[in-house]
CSV table of C-alpha atoms in Angstrom, one decimal:
chain,number,residue,atom,x,y,z
A,1,TYR,CA,0.4,0.2,0.3
A,2,ASN,CA,3.2,2.4,1.1
A,3,LEU,CA,4.4,1.4,-2.1
A,4,THR,CA,1.6,2.4,-4.1
A,5,ILE,CA,0.5,5.5,-2.6
A,6,SER,CA,3.8,6.9,-2.3
A,7,GLY,CA,4.4,6.5,-6.2
A,8,VAL,CA,8.1,4.6,-5.7
A,9,LEU,CA,5.9,0.8,-7.4
A,10,VAL,CA,3.6,3.2,-10.5
A,11,SER,CA,7.1,4.9,-11.3
A,12,ASN,CA,9.8,1.7,-11.3
A,13,PHE,CA,6.5,-0.3,-12.6
A,14,ALA,CA,6.2,2.3,-15.6
A,15,SER,CA,9.6,2.3,-16.5
A,16,SER,CA,9.6,-1.6,-17.1
A,17,LEU,CA,6.8,-0.9,-18.9
A,18,PHE,CA,7.9,1.5,-21.0
A,19,ARG,CA,11.2,-0.6,-22.2
A,20,VAL,CA,9.4,-3.8,-22.7
A,21,LEU,CA,6.5,-1.7,-25.0
A,22,VAL,CA,9.7,-0.1,-27.0
A,23,GLY,CA,11.9,-3.4,-27.0
A,24,PHE,CA,9.2,-6.0,-27.7
A,25,CYS,CA,7.5,-4.2,-30.3
A,26,ALA,CA,10.5,-2.8,-32.2
A,27,GLY,CA,11.7,-6.2,-32.3
A,28,SER,CA,8.3,-8.1,-33.2
A,29,VAL,CA,7.8,-5.8,-36.2
A,30,ALA,CA,11.6,-6.3,-37.2
A,31,GLY,CA,11.5,-9.9,-36.2
A,32,ILE,CA,7.9,-10.5,-39.0
A,33,LEU,CA,9.2,-8.0,-41.7
A,34,VAL,CA,12.5,-10.0,-41.7
A,35,GLY,CA,10.6,-12.8,-41.2
A,36,ILE,CA,7.9,-12.2,-44.2
A,37,ILE,CA,11.3,-11.4,-46.9
A,38,MET,CA,12.8,-14.9,-45.7
A,39,GLY,CA,10.0,-16.6,-45.9
A,40,TYR,CA,8.7,-15.6,-48.8
A,41,HIS,CA,12.4,-15.2,-51.0
A,42,VAL,CA,14.2,-18.8,-50.6
A,43,THR,CA,17.5,-17.3,-51.9
A,44,LEU,CA,17.7,-14.7,-49.1
A,45,ARG,CA,16.7,-17.8,-46.8
A,46,LYS,CA,19.1,-19.9,-47.6
A,47,ILE,CA,21.7,-17.6,-47.9
A,48,PHE,CA,21.0,-15.9,-43.7
A,49,SER,CA,19.4,-19.2,-42.3
A,50,PRO,CA,22.7,-20.1,-41.2
A,51,ILE,CA,23.3,-17.0,-39.3
A,52,ILE,CA,20.2,-16.9,-37.8
A,53,ALA,CA,20.8,-20.4,-37.0
A,54,LEU,CA,23.9,-19.3,-35.0
A,55,LEU,CA,22.9,-16.3,-33.3
A,56,TYR,CA,19.3,-17.3,-32.3
A,57,PRO,CA,20.2,-20.0,-29.5
A,58,ILE,CA,21.8,-17.1,-27.2
A,59,PRO,CA,20.0,-16.2,-24.4
A,60,ALA,CA,18.9,-12.2,-24.8
A,61,LEU,CA,20.8,-11.8,-21.5
A,62,GLY,CA,24.5,-13.1,-23.1
A,63,TRP,CA,24.5,-10.1,-25.1
A,64,LEU,CA,24.3,-7.7,-22.0
A,65,PRO,CA,27.7,-7.1,-21.2
A,66,LEU,CA,28.6,-7.0,-25.3
A,67,PHE,CA,25.8,-4.0,-25.1
A,68,MET,CA,27.1,-2.2,-22.4
A,69,LEU,CA,30.4,-2.1,-23.7
A,70,TRP,CA,28.9,-1.0,-26.8
A,71,ILE,CA,25.3,1.4,-25.6
A,72,GLY,CA,26.7,2.0,-22.5
A,73,ILE,CA,24.3,1.4,-19.3
A,74,ASN,CA,21.6,4.0,-20.2
A,75,GLU,CA,18.2,3.6,-20.8
A,76,LEU,CA,18.7,2.1,-24.4
A,77,LEU,CA,20.6,-1.1,-22.6
A,78,PRO,CA,17.2,-2.6,-21.2
A,79,ILE,CA,15.4,-1.9,-24.7
A,80,ALA,CA,18.3,-3.3,-26.8
A,81,ILE,CA,17.8,-6.6,-25.0
A,82,ILE,CA,14.3,-6.8,-25.2
A,83,PHE,CA,15.1,-6.0,-28.5
A,84,ILE,CA,16.7,-9.1,-28.5
A,85,CYS,CA,14.6,-11.3,-26.8
A,86,SER,CA,12.0,-10.3,-29.1
A,87,PHE,CA,13.4,-10.0,-32.7
A,88,PHE,CA,14.6,-13.6,-33.4
A,89,PRO,CA,12.1,-15.9,-31.3
A,90,VAL,CA,9.4,-14.0,-33.7
A,91,LEU,CA,12.0,-13.8,-37.1
A,92,TYR,CA,12.2,-18.2,-36.4
A,93,ASN,CA,8.0,-18.8,-36.1
A,94,THR,CA,7.5,-16.3,-39.0
A,95,VAL,CA,9.8,-18.1,-42.0
A,96,THR,CA,8.7,-21.2,-40.5
A,97,GLY,CA,4.8,-20.0,-40.7
A,98,ILE,CA,5.5,-18.6,-44.3
A,99,LYS,CA,7.9,-22.0,-45.2
A,100,GLU,CA,4.9,-24.2,-44.0
A,101,VAL,CA,2.0,-22.5,-45.9
A,102,ASN,CA,1.2,-25.1,-48.1
A,103,LYS,CA,2.3,-24.3,-52.0
A,104,LYS,CA,-1.0,-26.4,-53.4
A,105,ALA,CA,-2.8,-22.7,-52.2
A,106,ILE,CA,-0.5,-20.6,-53.5
A,107,ALA,CA,-0.5,-22.6,-57.0
A,108,ALA,CA,-3.7,-22.1,-56.8
A,109,ALA,CA,-4.4,-18.4,-56.7
A,110,ARG,CA,-1.5,-18.0,-59.4
A,111,THR,CA,-3.8,-19.7,-61.5
A,112,LEU,CA,-6.5,-17.3,-61.2
A,113,GLY,CA,-4.5,-14.8,-61.8
A,114,ALA,CA,-3.4,-14.0,-58.2
A,115,THR,CA,-0.8,-11.1,-58.0
A,116,GLU,CA,2.5,-11.5,-55.6
A,117,TYR,CA,1.0,-9.4,-53.6
A,118,TYR,CA,-2.4,-10.5,-53.7
A,119,ILE,CA,-1.3,-13.8,-52.6
A,120,LEU,CA,1.1,-12.6,-49.7
A,121,LEU,CA,-1.5,-10.8,-48.3
A,122,HIS,CA,-4.2,-12.5,-48.6
A,123,VAL,CA,-3.4,-16.6,-49.0
A,124,ILE,CA,0.9,-16.9,-47.2
A,125,LEU,CA,0.5,-14.5,-44.1
A,126,PRO,CA,-3.6,-15.9,-42.8
A,127,LEU,CA,-2.2,-19.1,-42.9
A,128,ALA,CA,1.6,-18.1,-41.3
A,129,LEU,CA,-0.2,-16.4,-38.8
A,130,PRO,CA,-0.6,-19.2,-35.9
A,131,ASN,CA,2.8,-19.3,-36.2
A,132,ILE,CA,3.5,-15.3,-36.0
A,133,PHE,CA,1.5,-15.1,-32.9
A,134,THR,CA,3.3,-18.5,-31.4
A,135,GLY,CA,6.3,-16.7,-31.0
A,136,LEU,CA,4.8,-13.2,-30.0
A,137,GLN,CA,2.8,-15.4,-27.1
A,138,LEU,CA,6.3,-16.6,-25.9
A,139,GLU,CA,7.8,-13.6,-26.0
A,140,ALA,CA,5.3,-11.2,-24.5
A,141,GLY,CA,6.4,-13.1,-21.2
A,142,MET,CA,9.9,-13.7,-21.8
A,143,ALA,CA,10.5,-10.3,-22.1
A,144,TRP,CA,8.8,-9.2,-18.6
A,145,ARG,CA,11.4,-12.1,-16.9
A,146,VAL,CA,14.4,-10.7,-19.3
A,147,ILE,CA,13.9,-7.2,-18.3
A,148,ILE,CA,14.0,-7.8,-14.7
A,149,ALA,CA,16.8,-9.3,-14.9
A,150,ALA,CA,18.7,-7.4,-16.6
A,151,GLU,CA,16.7,-4.1,-14.4
A,152,MET,CA,18.7,-5.4,-11.1
A,153,VAL,CA,22.2,-6.1,-13.0
A,154,ALA,CA,22.3,-2.7,-15.1
A,155,ILE,CA,20.1,0.0,-14.4
A,156,PRO,CA,18.7,2.0,-11.5
A,157,THR,CA,15.6,2.1,-12.4
A,158,GLY,CA,11.9,-0.6,-12.9
A,159,ILE,CA,10.8,-3.1,-10.8
A,160,GLY,CA,13.7,-5.4,-11.2
A,161,ALA,CA,15.8,-2.5,-9.3
A,162,LEU,CA,13.6,-2.1,-7.4
A,163,MET,CA,13.6,-5.4,-6.0
A,164,MET,CA,18.0,-5.6,-5.4
A,165,ARG,CA,17.0,-2.7,-3.8
A,166,ALA,CA,14.4,-4.3,-1.1
A,167,GLU,CA,17.3,-7.1,-1.3
A,168,SER,CA,19.6,-4.6,0.3
A,169,LEU,CA,16.6,-3.7,2.8
A,170,ILE,CA,16.2,-7.2,3.6
A,171,ARG,CA,12.3,-5.8,2.2
A,172,VAL,CA,10.2,-9.7,1.3
A,173,ASP,CA,7.0,-7.6,1.1
A,174,ILE,CA,8.6,-5.4,-1.6
A,175,ILE,CA,10.4,-8.3,-3.4
A,176,ILE,CA,6.7,-10.7,-3.3
A,177,VAL,CA,4.4,-7.6,-4.7
A,178,CYS,CA,6.7,-7.0,-6.9
A,179,LEU,CA,7.0,-10.6,-8.3
A,180,MET,CA,3.0,-10.6,-8.5
A,181,VAL,CA,3.4,-7.8,-10.2
A,182,LEU,CA,5.8,-9.9,-13.0
A,183,SER,CA,3.8,-12.8,-12.5
A,184,VAL,CA,0.3,-10.2,-13.5
A,185,MET,CA,1.5,-8.4,-16.8
A,186,CYS,CA,3.2,-11.8,-18.3
A,187,LEU,CA,0.0,-12.8,-17.6
A,188,VAL,CA,-1.9,-10.3,-19.5
A,189,PHE,CA,0.7,-10.2,-22.3
A,190,GLU,CA,0.2,-14.0,-23.1
A,191,LYS,CA,-3.7,-13.1,-22.6
A,192,LEU,CA,-3.9,-10.0,-24.9
A,193,PHE,CA,-1.5,-12.0,-27.6
A,194,ILE,CA,-4.0,-14.9,-27.4
A,195,TYR,CA,-7.1,-12.4,-28.0
A,196,LEU,CA,-5.8,-11.0,-30.9
A,197,GLU,CA,-4.6,-14.0,-32.9
A,198,THR,CA,-8.2,-15.0,-32.2
A,199,LYS,CA,-9.9,-11.8,-33.7
A,200,LEU,CA,-7.4,-11.9,-36.8
A,201,THR,CA,-7.5,-14.9,-37.9
A,202,SER,CA,-11.4,-15.1,-37.4
A,203,GLY,CA,-11.4,-11.5,-39.6
A,204,TRP,CA,-9.0,-13.4,-42.3
A,205,LYS,CA,-11.7,-15.9,-43.0
């Protein structure tokens, strides 16, 4: 209660939320766009797939020391970590979704005289959408877990930083409140994308 009234919880939550939203949205949009290009163009997919396969398994927090050297300890650092956390999984799921689209459906659309743009927008993307949203759902929750860890290590504000200050003061109650906020936000983000997937897929049918 005192955390809320004093504004400490709200201000730190707002900092974490801003970082997650900016990093997740930027990483997801970039992942979807690059994934569409790679999925649609076989040559580009063959060229860049080995690079993606090499970088994808690296945990997002594994980039933290490198980004601390490149970017420094500032507001851009946690956003960059969330960007990486979101980009590669969404990219991978987008490419996979497009690759798994039934080739007969594409051939049938071409036979009927559909343009490549129409095929991409009305055939490929609707069929690849479940895979794309699988990546978004997974990373929506993961983004919150990663931002908390990044704030614990390198950032003086945010829910993660608040938890570290509470630990140094032996304030178990504050830590529990922060964990509850984290749990709720992970759940809200994941449910949001389940809802969006349902609305979009039903609208495309």
